[in-house]
mmCIF file of C-alpha atoms in Angstrom:
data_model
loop_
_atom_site.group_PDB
_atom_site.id
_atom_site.type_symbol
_atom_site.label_atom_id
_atom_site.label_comp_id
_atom_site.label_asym_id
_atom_site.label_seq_id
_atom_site.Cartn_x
_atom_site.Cartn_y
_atom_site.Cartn_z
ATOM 1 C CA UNK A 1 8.959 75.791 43.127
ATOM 2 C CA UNK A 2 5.882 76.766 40.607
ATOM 3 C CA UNK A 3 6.727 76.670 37.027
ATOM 4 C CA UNK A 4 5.792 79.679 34.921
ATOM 5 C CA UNK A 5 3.346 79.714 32.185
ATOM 6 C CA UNK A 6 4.183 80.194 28.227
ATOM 7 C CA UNK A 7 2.556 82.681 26.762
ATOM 8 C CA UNK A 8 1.779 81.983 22.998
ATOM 9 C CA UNK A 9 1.648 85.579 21.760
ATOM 10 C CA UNK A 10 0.058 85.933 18.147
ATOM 11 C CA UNK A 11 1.557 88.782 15.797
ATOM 12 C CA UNK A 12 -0.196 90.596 12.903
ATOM 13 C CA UNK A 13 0.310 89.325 9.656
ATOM 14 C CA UNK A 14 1.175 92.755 7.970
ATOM 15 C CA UNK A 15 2.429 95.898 8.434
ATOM 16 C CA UNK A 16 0.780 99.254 9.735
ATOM 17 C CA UNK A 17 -2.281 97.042 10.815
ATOM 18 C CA UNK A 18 -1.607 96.035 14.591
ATOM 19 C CA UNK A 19 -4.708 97.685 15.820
ATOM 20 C CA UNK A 20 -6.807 95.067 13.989
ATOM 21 C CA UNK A 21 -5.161 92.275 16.369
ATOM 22 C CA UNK A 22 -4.791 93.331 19.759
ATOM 23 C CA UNK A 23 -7.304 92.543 22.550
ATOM 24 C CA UNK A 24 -7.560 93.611 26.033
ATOM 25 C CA UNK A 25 -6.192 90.530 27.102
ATOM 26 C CA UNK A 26 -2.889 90.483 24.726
ATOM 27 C CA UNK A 27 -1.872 94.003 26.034
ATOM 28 C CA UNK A 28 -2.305 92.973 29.541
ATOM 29 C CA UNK A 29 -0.233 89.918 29.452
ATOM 30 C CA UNK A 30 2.798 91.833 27.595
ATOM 31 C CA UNK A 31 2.707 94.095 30.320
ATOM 32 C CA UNK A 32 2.713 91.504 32.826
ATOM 33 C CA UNK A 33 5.704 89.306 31.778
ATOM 34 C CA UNK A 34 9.167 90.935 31.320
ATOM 35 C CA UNK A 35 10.591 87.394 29.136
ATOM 36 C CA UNK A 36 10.249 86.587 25.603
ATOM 37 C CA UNK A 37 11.442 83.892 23.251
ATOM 38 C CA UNK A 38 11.283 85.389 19.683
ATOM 39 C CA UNK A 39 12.025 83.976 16.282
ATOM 40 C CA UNK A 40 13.129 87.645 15.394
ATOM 41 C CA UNK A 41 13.862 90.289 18.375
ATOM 42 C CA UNK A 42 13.684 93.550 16.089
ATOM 43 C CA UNK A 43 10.036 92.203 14.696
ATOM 44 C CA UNK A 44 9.457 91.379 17.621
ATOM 45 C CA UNK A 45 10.359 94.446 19.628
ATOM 46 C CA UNK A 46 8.610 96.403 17.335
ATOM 47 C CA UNK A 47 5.153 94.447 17.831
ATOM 48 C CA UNK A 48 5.633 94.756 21.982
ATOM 49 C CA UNK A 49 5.960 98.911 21.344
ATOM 50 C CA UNK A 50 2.876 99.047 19.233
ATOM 51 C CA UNK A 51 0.937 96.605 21.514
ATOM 52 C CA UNK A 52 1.556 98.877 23.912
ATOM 53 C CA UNK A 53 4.107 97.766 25.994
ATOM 54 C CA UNK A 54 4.813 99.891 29.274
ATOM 55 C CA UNK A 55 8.046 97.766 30.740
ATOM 56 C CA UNK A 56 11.297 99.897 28.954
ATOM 57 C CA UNK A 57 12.641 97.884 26.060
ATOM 58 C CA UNK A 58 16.285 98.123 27.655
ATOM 59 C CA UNK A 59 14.228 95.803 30.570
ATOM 60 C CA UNK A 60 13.427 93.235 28.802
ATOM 61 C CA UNK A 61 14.946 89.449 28.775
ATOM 62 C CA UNK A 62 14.812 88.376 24.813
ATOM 63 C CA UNK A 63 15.396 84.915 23.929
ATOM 64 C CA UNK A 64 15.892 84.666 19.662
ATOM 65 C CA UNK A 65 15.251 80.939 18.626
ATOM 66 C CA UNK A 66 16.158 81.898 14.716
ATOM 67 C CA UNK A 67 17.228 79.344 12.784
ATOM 68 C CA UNK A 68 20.995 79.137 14.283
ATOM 69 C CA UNK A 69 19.629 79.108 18.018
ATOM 70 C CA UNK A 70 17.624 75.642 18.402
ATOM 71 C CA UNK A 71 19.995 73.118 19.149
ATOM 72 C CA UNK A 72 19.474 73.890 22.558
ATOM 73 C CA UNK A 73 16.008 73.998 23.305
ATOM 74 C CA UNK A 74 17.363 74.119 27.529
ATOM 75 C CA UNK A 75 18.247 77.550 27.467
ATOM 76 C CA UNK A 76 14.828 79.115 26.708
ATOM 77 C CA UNK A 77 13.822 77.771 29.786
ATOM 78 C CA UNK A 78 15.344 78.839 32.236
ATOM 79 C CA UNK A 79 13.029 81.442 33.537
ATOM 80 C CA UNK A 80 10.443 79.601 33.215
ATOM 81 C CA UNK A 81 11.365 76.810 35.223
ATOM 82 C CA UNK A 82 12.604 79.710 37.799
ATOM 83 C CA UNK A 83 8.287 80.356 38.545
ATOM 84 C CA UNK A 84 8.888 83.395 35.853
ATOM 85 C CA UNK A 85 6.351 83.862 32.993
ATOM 86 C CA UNK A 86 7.655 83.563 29.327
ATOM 87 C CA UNK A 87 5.833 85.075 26.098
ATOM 88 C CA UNK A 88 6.448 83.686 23.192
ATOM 89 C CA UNK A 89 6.307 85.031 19.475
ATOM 90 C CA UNK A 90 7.266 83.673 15.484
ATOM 91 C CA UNK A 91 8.082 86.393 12.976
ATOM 92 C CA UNK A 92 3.776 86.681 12.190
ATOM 93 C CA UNK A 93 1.143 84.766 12.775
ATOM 94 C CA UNK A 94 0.659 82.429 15.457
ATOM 95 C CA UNK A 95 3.141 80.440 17.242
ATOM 96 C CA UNK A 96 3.491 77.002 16.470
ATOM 97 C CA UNK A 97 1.630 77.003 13.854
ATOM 98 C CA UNK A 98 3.717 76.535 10.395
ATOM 99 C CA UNK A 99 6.403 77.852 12.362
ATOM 100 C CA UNK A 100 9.013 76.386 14.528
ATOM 101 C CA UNK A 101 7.971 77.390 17.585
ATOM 102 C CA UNK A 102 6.166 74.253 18.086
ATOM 103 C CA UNK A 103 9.133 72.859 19.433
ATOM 104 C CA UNK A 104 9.357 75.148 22.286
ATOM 105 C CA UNK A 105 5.409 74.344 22.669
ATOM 106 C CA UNK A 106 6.472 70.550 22.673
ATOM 107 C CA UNK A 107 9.216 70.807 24.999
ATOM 108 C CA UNK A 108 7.115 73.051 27.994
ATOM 109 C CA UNK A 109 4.908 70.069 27.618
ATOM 110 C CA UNK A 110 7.587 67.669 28.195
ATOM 111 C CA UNK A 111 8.901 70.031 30.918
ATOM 112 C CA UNK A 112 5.373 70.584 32.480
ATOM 113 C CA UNK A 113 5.149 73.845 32.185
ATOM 114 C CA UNK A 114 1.350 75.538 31.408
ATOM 115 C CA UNK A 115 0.967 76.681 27.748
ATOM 116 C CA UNK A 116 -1.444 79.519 27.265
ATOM 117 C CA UNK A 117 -2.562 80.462 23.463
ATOM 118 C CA UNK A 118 -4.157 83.651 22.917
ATOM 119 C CA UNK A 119 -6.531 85.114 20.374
ATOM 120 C CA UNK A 120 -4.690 86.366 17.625
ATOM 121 C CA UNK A 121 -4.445 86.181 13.738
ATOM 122 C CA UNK A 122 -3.537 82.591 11.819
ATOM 123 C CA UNK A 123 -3.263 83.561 8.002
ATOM 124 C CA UNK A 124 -4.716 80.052 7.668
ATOM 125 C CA UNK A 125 -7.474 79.804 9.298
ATOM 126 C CA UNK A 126 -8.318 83.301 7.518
ATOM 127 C CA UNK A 127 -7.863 82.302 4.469
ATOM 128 C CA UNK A 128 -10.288 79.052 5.166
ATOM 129 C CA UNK A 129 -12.901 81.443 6.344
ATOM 130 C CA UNK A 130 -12.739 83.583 2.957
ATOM 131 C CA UNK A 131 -12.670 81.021 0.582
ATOM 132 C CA UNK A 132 -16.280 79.590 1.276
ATOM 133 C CA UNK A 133 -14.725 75.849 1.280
ATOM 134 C CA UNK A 134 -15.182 73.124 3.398
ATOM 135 C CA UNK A 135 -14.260 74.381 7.202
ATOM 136 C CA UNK A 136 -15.177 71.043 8.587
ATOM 137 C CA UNK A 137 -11.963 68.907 7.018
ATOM 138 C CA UNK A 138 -9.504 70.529 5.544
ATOM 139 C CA UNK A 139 -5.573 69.882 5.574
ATOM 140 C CA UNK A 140 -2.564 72.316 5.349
ATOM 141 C CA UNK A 141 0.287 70.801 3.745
ATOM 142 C CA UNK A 142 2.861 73.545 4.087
ATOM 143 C CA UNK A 143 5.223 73.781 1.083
ATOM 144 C CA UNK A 144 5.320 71.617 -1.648
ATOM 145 C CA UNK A 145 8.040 69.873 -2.772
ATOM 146 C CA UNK A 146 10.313 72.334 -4.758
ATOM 147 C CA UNK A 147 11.704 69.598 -7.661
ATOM 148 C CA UNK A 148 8.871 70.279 -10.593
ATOM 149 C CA UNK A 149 8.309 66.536 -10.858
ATOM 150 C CA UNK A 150 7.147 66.324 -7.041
ATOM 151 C CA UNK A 151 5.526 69.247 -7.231
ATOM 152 C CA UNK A 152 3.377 68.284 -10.254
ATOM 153 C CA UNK A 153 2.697 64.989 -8.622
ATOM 154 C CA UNK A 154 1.779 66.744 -5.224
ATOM 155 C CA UNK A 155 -0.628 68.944 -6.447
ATOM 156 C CA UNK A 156 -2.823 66.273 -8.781
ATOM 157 C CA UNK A 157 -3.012 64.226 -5.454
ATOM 158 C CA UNK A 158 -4.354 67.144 -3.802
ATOM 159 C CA UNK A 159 -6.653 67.725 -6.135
ATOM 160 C CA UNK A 160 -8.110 64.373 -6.084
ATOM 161 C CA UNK A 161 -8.043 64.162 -2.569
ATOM 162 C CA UNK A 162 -10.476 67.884 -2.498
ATOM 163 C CA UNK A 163 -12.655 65.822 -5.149
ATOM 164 C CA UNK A 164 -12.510 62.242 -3.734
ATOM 165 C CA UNK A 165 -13.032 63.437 0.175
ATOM 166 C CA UNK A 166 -14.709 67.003 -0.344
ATOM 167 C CA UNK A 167 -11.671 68.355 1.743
ATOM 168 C CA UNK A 168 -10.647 71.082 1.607
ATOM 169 C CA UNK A 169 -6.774 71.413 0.693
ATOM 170 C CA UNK A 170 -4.236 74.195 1.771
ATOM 171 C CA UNK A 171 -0.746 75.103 1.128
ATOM 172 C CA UNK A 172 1.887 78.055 0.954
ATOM 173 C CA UNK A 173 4.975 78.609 -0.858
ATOM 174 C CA UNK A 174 8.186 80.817 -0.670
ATOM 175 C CA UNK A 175 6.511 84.079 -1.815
ATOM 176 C CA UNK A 176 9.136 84.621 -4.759
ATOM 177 C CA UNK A 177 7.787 81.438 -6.491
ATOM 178 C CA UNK A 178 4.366 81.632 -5.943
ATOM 179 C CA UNK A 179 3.654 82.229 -9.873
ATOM 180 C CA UNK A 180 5.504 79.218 -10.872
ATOM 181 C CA UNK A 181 3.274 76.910 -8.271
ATOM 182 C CA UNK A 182 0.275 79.029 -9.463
ATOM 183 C CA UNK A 183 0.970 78.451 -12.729
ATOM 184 C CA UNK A 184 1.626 74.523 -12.245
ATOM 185 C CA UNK A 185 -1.456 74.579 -10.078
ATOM 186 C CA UNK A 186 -3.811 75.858 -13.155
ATOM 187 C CA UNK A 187 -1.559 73.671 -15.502
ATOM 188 C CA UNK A 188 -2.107 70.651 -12.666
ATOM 189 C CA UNK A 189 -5.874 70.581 -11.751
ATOM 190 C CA UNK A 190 -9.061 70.005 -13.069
ATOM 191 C CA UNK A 191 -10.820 72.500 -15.011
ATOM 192 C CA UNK A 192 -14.094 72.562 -12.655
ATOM 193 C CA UNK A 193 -11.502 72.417 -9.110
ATOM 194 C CA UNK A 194 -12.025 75.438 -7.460
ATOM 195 C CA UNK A 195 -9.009 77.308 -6.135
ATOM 196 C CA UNK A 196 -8.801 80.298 -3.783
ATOM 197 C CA UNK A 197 -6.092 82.455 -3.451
ATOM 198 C CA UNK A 198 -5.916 84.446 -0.298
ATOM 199 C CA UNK A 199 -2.574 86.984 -0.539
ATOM 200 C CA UNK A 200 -1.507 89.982 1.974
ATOM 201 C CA UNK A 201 -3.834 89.076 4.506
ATOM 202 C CA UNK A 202 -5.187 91.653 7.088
ATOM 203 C CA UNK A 203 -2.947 94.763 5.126
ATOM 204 C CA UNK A 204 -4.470 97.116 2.971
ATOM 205 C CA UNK A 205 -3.626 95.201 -0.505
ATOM 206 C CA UNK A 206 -5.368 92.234 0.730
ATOM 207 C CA UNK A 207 -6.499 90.205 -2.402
ATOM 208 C CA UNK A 208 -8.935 87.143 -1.937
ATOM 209 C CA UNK A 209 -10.595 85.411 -4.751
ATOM 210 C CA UNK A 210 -12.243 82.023 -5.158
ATOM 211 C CA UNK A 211 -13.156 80.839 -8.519
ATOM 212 C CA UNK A 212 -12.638 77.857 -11.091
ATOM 213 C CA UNK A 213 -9.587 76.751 -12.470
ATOM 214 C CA UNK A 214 -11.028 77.210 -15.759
ATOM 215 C CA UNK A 215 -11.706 80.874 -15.105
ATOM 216 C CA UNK A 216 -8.422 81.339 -13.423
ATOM 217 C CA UNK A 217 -6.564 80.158 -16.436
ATOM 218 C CA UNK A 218 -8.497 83.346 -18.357
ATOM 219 C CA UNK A 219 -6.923 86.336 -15.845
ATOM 220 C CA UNK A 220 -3.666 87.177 -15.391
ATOM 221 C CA UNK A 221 -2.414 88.224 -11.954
ATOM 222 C CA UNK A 222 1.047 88.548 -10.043
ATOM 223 C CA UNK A 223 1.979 87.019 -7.063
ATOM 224 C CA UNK A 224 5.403 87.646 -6.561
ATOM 225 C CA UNK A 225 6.691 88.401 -2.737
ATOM 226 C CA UNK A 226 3.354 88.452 -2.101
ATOM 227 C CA UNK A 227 2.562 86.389 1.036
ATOM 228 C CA UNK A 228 -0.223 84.053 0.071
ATOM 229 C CA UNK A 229 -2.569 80.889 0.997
ATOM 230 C CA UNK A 230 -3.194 78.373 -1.716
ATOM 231 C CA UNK A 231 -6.384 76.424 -1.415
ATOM 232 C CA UNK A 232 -8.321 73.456 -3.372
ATOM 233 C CA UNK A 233 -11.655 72.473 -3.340
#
């Protein structure tokens, strides 16, 4: 029997601004496939109705791999290895990137099954494209380490590695302490590194500004719960 084919479905970074991410092709898969593996079934429900899904919500098949569902990885394929096609989804963004549905991506590998990404919003790669840094190497680190020592340590290696390689450097944190790393980032760095932060991507109170350490350490500005991008160059 023919495998089906995962779906990677992208998701818009922000609310109220859905129309900015869909494409012809997007809608026309969700209305082809019936199965979905989610990292949040309400978000994710939501984003199929705006996308303009036609199947009846009450239809659908809805796998959640939150955080309590992944020992498992066997049971989100079971339709797929039935010939059925599976989409899959994280909570925004794109799927498998900084988000745990690589795993799933890994596994239909392992299984054989055909992986399909679409077009779709990566806060990342956005945030690379606004900053006016180095798009040819460039790393994403993640989160840094939360202890203050590690932390401290992890961003002055960064910031030689942006001067030492000319590469670009990029990394998130928990959006409630994103003024303490800001703040150890301006304390961290060297005057003349040039930092970019890139918060609320795609929604309406999108904020992106590149400048100087040195000129960042002059301005005050407030980053709390505000999903952001962090990058050094």
């Amino acid at each position: 029997m023919q495998k089906g084919t995962l779906y990677l479905i992208p998701v818009p970074l922000a609310e109220e601004v859905a129309h900015k991410t869909f494409t012809t092709y997007l809608v026309d898969t969700i209305n082809q496939i019936d199965t979905y593996i989610v990292e949040n079934s309400k978000t994710a429900r939501k984003f199929l109705k705006e996308a303009g899904l036609k199947t009846p919500q009450k239809d659908l098949i809805v796998h959640d791999y939150g955080k309590h569902n992944r020992t498992d990885l066997g049971q989100f394929f079971v339709e797929l290895a039935a010939g059925k096609d599976v989409g899959l989804m994280s909570e925004a963004g794109c799927p498998g990137i900084a988000d745990p549905g690589a795993d799933i991506v890994a596994e239909a590998h392992k299984r054989g099954i055909k992986v399909v990404p679409l077009v779709g919003p990566s806060s990342i790669l956005l945030a690379l494209m606004a900053s006016g840094f180095n798009g040819q190497s460039f790393a994403f680190w993640g989160y840094l380490p939360i202890d203050k020592e590690q932390r401290t340590k992890r961003i002055k290696d960064l910031d030689l590695s942006a001067s030492r390689y000319k590469q670009t450097q990029i990394f998130i944190e928990t959006p409630f302490r994103n003024n303490q790393l800001f703040e150890e980032v301006l304390k961290s760095c060297k005057p003349n590194t040039q930092v970019c932060v890139a918060s609320n991507l795609t929604a309406e109170n999108e904020f992106i500004k590149t400048q100087s350490v040195y000129n960042w350490r002059k301005e005050e500005i407030d980053l709390h719960k505000q999903p952001t991008i962090f990058l050094l160059y």
